[in-house]
Amino acid sequence: MPDRNFFFTSESVTEGHPDKVADQISDAILDAILAKDPLARVAVETLVSTGLCLIAGEVTTDCYVEIPQIAREVIEHIGYTRAKFGFDYETVGVLSAIRPQSPDIARGVNIGGAGDQGMMFGYASNETPELMPMPIMLAHKLARQLAQVRKKRVVDYLRPDGKTQVTVQYRDGKPVRVDKIVVSCQHREDVEQATIRQDMIEKVITPIIPEGMWDDATRVLVNPTGRFVKGGPHADTGLTGRKIIVDTYGGMARHGGGAFSGKDPTKVDRSAAYMMRYIAKNVVAAGLADRAELSIAYSIGEANPLAYDIETYGTGKVPDERILELVRRNFNLTPAAMIEKLGLRTPQYLPLAAYGHFGRTELPVAWEQTDMAETLRAQAGLK
């Protein structure tokens, strides 16, 4: 409810986190295929571990891409460039097990139906300029800053793996302060914990957390165990699709369970989730509600959704039923229409595979546009 007082926590991870390494490889392969064959069917999963990168899935296309080379280029760009990391782009063994898409799935998709059944959700909130929940946006920005100071060698002892977490205090449903900050960063073995803590506060946290949003009572935890030397796929196995809450709204909204990375847009796990974000963001940008969550459900082979709904948590300026009428009037929710509207057959997915798929206003992705806000506002009769 909008008048609740509570604390909410969200986490993010850097591009060197094992699961994100896997996501980026899967989406890099997808982008490479779509660049040559926009109508390709792609569902690629990646597993990374010590010295190993296993890529499996279903691809139906007439084009050819060099999958091992793509994987190595992604790993190099992330920063795994030395064999002593236990995982590097030159020595990693890349195995590929790719087969065509099932014809039983294809027969439904070929006629414009959804590529699978499932539920998808989209969310927006006016608590940040990106119309995203504040905890996940701050966590993402901290993770990106952590990667930037490593890549620019502002902090020269950092390695690619890392995680961030932010707890925000809400009063009357609005964020008022940051209560806790966690930064876990992989580092060279010879660096003292006190040095790491000071550098993380000065060079990562202070540039990101807005002035006035944290105070003397804010608890800051840096590498809480006191050591983070062994990391990346050498420490933990990484899998595509294991960071779906990081990819979306940090737990502030519901999730249907389907991952994004490695999937072409005929998979409604991806296309419908993007469309629901697009609609929710435009609803909030139009001033129809302070918060909005769109939900939708599909059946494999069916073009039209089985059901869809909206929840504005008591913040709506017009009734939820009226907003649904406007959604029905202005948005075509068939898979083919969503793909066309959002330009989803264009290679654009690798940059989204780390630091979230939503709130990425620095990227030219269609689902972050608010081009329908004025139309919705006018049709709703709001001044």
PDB file of N, CA, C and O in Angstrom, residues 148-173:
ATOM      1  N   GLN A 148      33.631  -0.159 -13.652  1.00  0.00           N
ATOM      2  CA  GLN A 148      34.330   0.944 -14.306  1.00  0.00           C
ATOM      3  C   GLN A 148      35.660   1.267 -13.632  1.00  0.00           C
ATOM      4  O   GLN A 148      36.666   1.496 -14.308  1.00  0.00           O
ATOM      5  N   VAL A 149      35.696   1.298 -12.304  1.00  0.00           N
ATOM      6  CA  VAL A 149      36.958   1.620 -11.633  1.00  0.00           C
ATOM      7  C   VAL A 149      37.980   0.505 -11.821  1.00  0.00           C
ATOM      8  O   VAL A 149      39.188   0.747 -11.787  1.00  0.00           O
ATOM      9  N   ARG A 150      37.491  -0.713 -12.059  1.00  0.00           N
ATOM     10  CA  ARG A 150      38.416  -1.812 -12.385  1.00  0.00           C
ATOM     11  C   ARG A 150      38.958  -1.643 -13.795  1.00  0.00           C
ATOM     12  O   ARG A 150      40.173  -1.693 -14.018  1.00  0.00           O
ATOM     13  N   LYS A 151      38.069  -1.449 -14.766  1.00  0.00           N
ATOM     14  CA  LYS A 151      38.501  -1.394 -16.160  1.00  0.00           C
ATOM     15  C   LYS A 151      39.375  -0.174 -16.444  1.00  0.00           C
ATOM     16  O   LYS A 151      40.294  -0.238 -17.270  1.00  0.00           O
ATOM     17  N   LYS A 152      39.088   0.936 -15.781  1.00  0.00           N
ATOM     18  CA  LYS A 152      39.890   2.142 -15.981  1.00  0.00           C
ATOM     19  C   LYS A 152      41.126   2.170 -15.083  1.00  0.00           C
ATOM     20  O   LYS A 152      41.886   3.146 -15.107  1.00  0.00           O
ATOM     21  N   ARG A 153      41.291   1.124 -14.278  1.00  0.00           N
ATOM     22  CA  ARG A 153      42.423   0.966 -13.366  1.00  0.00           C
ATOM     23  C   ARG A 153      42.510   2.109 -12.357  1.00  0.00           C
ATOM     24  O   ARG A 153      43.588   2.476 -11.887  1.00  0.00           O
ATOM     25  N   VAL A 154      41.352   2.674 -12.026  1.00  0.00           N
ATOM     26  CA  VAL A 154      41.292   3.615 -10.909  1.00  0.00           C
ATOM     27  C   VAL A 154      41.611   2.873  -9.623  1.00  0.00           C
ATOM     28  O   VAL A 154      42.272   3.398  -8.723  1.00  0.00           O
ATOM     29  N   VAL A 155      41.138   1.622  -9.550  1.00  0.00           N
ATOM     30  CA  VAL A 155      41.500   0.703  -8.463  1.00  0.00           C
ATOM     31  C   VAL A 155      42.123  -0.511  -9.142  1.00  0.00           C
ATOM     32  O   VAL A 155      41.418  -1.348  -9.717  1.00  0.00           O
ATOM     33  N   ASP A 156      43.442  -0.611  -9.107  1.00  0.00           N
ATOM     34  CA  ASP A 156      44.145  -1.549  -9.977  1.00  0.00           C
ATOM     35  C   ASP A 156      44.241  -2.980  -9.444  1.00  0.00           C
ATOM     36  O   ASP A 156      44.762  -3.854 -10.138  1.00  0.00           O
ATOM     37  N   TYR A 157      43.731  -3.220  -8.257  1.00  0.00           N
ATOM     38  CA  TYR A 157      43.828  -4.569  -7.712  1.00  0.00           C
ATOM     39  C   TYR A 157      42.521  -5.357  -7.851  1.00  0.00           C
ATOM     40  O   TYR A 157      42.432  -6.504  -7.402  1.00  0.00           O
ATOM     41  N   LEU A 158      41.523  -4.763  -8.469  1.00  0.00           N
ATOM     42  CA  LEU A 158      40.240  -5.445  -8.594  1.00  0.00           C
ATOM     43  C   LEU A 158      40.270  -6.480  -9.708  1.00  0.00           C
ATOM     44  O   LEU A 158      40.968  -6.322 -10.714  1.00  0.00           O
ATOM     45  N   ARG A 159      39.458  -7.528  -9.530  1.00  0.00           N
ATOM     46  CA  ARG A 159      39.251  -8.552 -10.551  1.00  0.00           C
ATOM     47  C   ARG A 159      37.769  -8.558 -10.940  1.00  0.00           C
ATOM     48  O   ARG A 159      36.960  -7.875 -10.322  1.00  0.00           O
ATOM     49  N   PRO A 160      37.378  -9.321 -11.963  1.00  0.00           N
ATOM     50  CA  PRO A 160      36.061  -9.092 -12.576  1.00  0.00           C
ATOM     51  C   PRO A 160      34.827  -9.405 -11.737  1.00  0.00           C
ATOM     52  O   PRO A 160      33.776  -8.810 -11.963  1.00  0.00           O
ATOM     53  N   ASP A 161      34.897 -10.314 -10.794  1.00  0.00           N
ATOM     54  CA  ASP A 161      33.699 -10.721 -10.067  1.00  0.00           C
ATOM     55  C   ASP A 161      33.326  -9.675  -9.018  1.00  0.00           C
ATOM     56  O   ASP A 161      34.204  -9.003  -8.449  1.00  0.00           O
ATOM     57  N   GLY A 162      32.034  -9.542  -8.768  1.00  0.00           N
ATOM     58  CA  GLY A 162      31.599  -8.603  -7.743  1.00  0.00           C
ATOM     59  C   GLY A 162      30.094  -8.607  -7.575  1.00  0.00           C
ATOM     60  O   GLY A 162      29.350  -8.993  -8.479  1.00  0.00           O
ATOM     61  N   LYS A 163      29.640  -8.155  -6.412  1.00  0.00           N
ATOM     62  CA  LYS A 163      28.211  -8.069  -6.112  1.00  0.00           C
ATOM     63  C   LYS A 163      27.955  -6.804  -5.301  1.00  0.00           C
ATOM     64  O   LYS A 163      28.819  -6.337  -4.552  1.00  0.00           O
ATOM     65  N   THR A 164      26.745  -6.276  -5.438  1.00  0.00           N
ATOM     66  CA  THR A 164      26.321  -5.130  -4.650  1.00  0.00           C
ATOM     67  C   THR A 164      24.921  -5.394  -4.106  1.00  0.00           C
ATOM     68  O   THR A 164      24.174  -6.218  -4.641  1.00  0.00           O
ATOM     69  N   GLN A 165      24.585  -4.687  -3.044  1.00  0.00           N
ATOM     70  CA  GLN A 165      23.252  -4.828  -2.447  1.00  0.00           C
ATOM     71  C   GLN A 165      22.908  -3.538  -1.719  1.00  0.00           C
ATOM     72  O   GLN A 165      23.764  -2.940  -1.055  1.00  0.00           O
ATOM     73  N   VAL A 166      21.660  -3.119  -1.863  1.00  0.00           N
ATOM     74  CA  VAL A 166      21.223  -1.862  -1.250  1.00  0.00           C
ATOM     75  C   VAL A 166      19.892  -2.078  -0.545  1.00  0.00           C
ATOM     76  O   VAL A 166      18.961  -2.650  -1.128  1.00  0.00           O
ATOM     77  N   THR A 167      19.806  -1.632   0.688  1.00  0.00           N
ATOM     78  CA  THR A 167      18.557  -1.631   1.450  1.00  0.00           C
ATOM     79  C   THR A 167      18.069  -0.195   1.581  1.00  0.00           C
ATOM     80  O   THR A 167      18.801   0.676   2.073  1.00  0.00           O
ATOM     81  N   VAL A 168      16.852   0.053   1.130  1.00  0.00           N
ATOM     82  CA  VAL A 168      16.271   1.393   1.157  1.00  0.00           C
ATOM     83  C   VAL A 168      15.129   1.429   2.162  1.00  0.00           C
ATOM     84  O   VAL A 168      14.312   0.509   2.224  1.00  0.00           O
ATOM     85  N   GLN A 169      15.073   2.483   2.943  1.00  0.00           N
ATOM     86  CA  GLN A 169      13.973   2.699   3.875  1.00  0.00           C
ATOM     87  C   GLN A 169      12.873   3.494   3.190  1.00  0.00           C
ATOM     88  O   GLN A 169      13.136   4.520   2.550  1.00  0.00           O
ATOM     89  N   TYR A 170      11.643   2.983   3.300  1.00  0.00           N
ATOM     90  CA  TYR A 170      10.480   3.649   2.728  1.00  0.00           C
ATOM     91  C   TYR A 170       9.598   4.187   3.859  1.00  0.00           C
ATOM     92  O   TYR A 170       9.388   3.510   4.866  1.00  0.00           O
ATOM     93  N   ARG A 171       9.087   5.378   3.643  1.00  0.00           N
ATOM     94  CA  ARG A 171       8.144   5.971   4.578  1.00  0.00           C
ATOM     95  C   ARG A 171       6.947   6.494   3.772  1.00  0.00           C
ATOM     96  O   ARG A 171       7.135   7.206   2.790  1.00  0.00           O
ATOM     97  N   ASP A 172       5.764   6.089   4.174  1.00  0.00           N
ATOM     98  CA  ASP A 172       4.555   6.416   3.412  1.00  0.00           C
ATOM     99  C   ASP A 172       4.681   5.986   1.952  1.00  0.00           C
ATOM    100  O   ASP A 172       4.223   6.658   1.030  1.00  0.00           O
ATOM    101  N   GLY A 173       5.339   4.848   1.755  1.00  0.00           N
ATOM    102  CA  GLY A 173       5.472   4.291   0.418  1.00  0.00           C
ATOM    103  C   GLY A 173       6.533   4.942  -0.440  1.00  0.00           C
ATOM    104  O   GLY A 173       6.686   4.579  -1.605  1.00  0.00           O
TER     105      GLY A 173
END
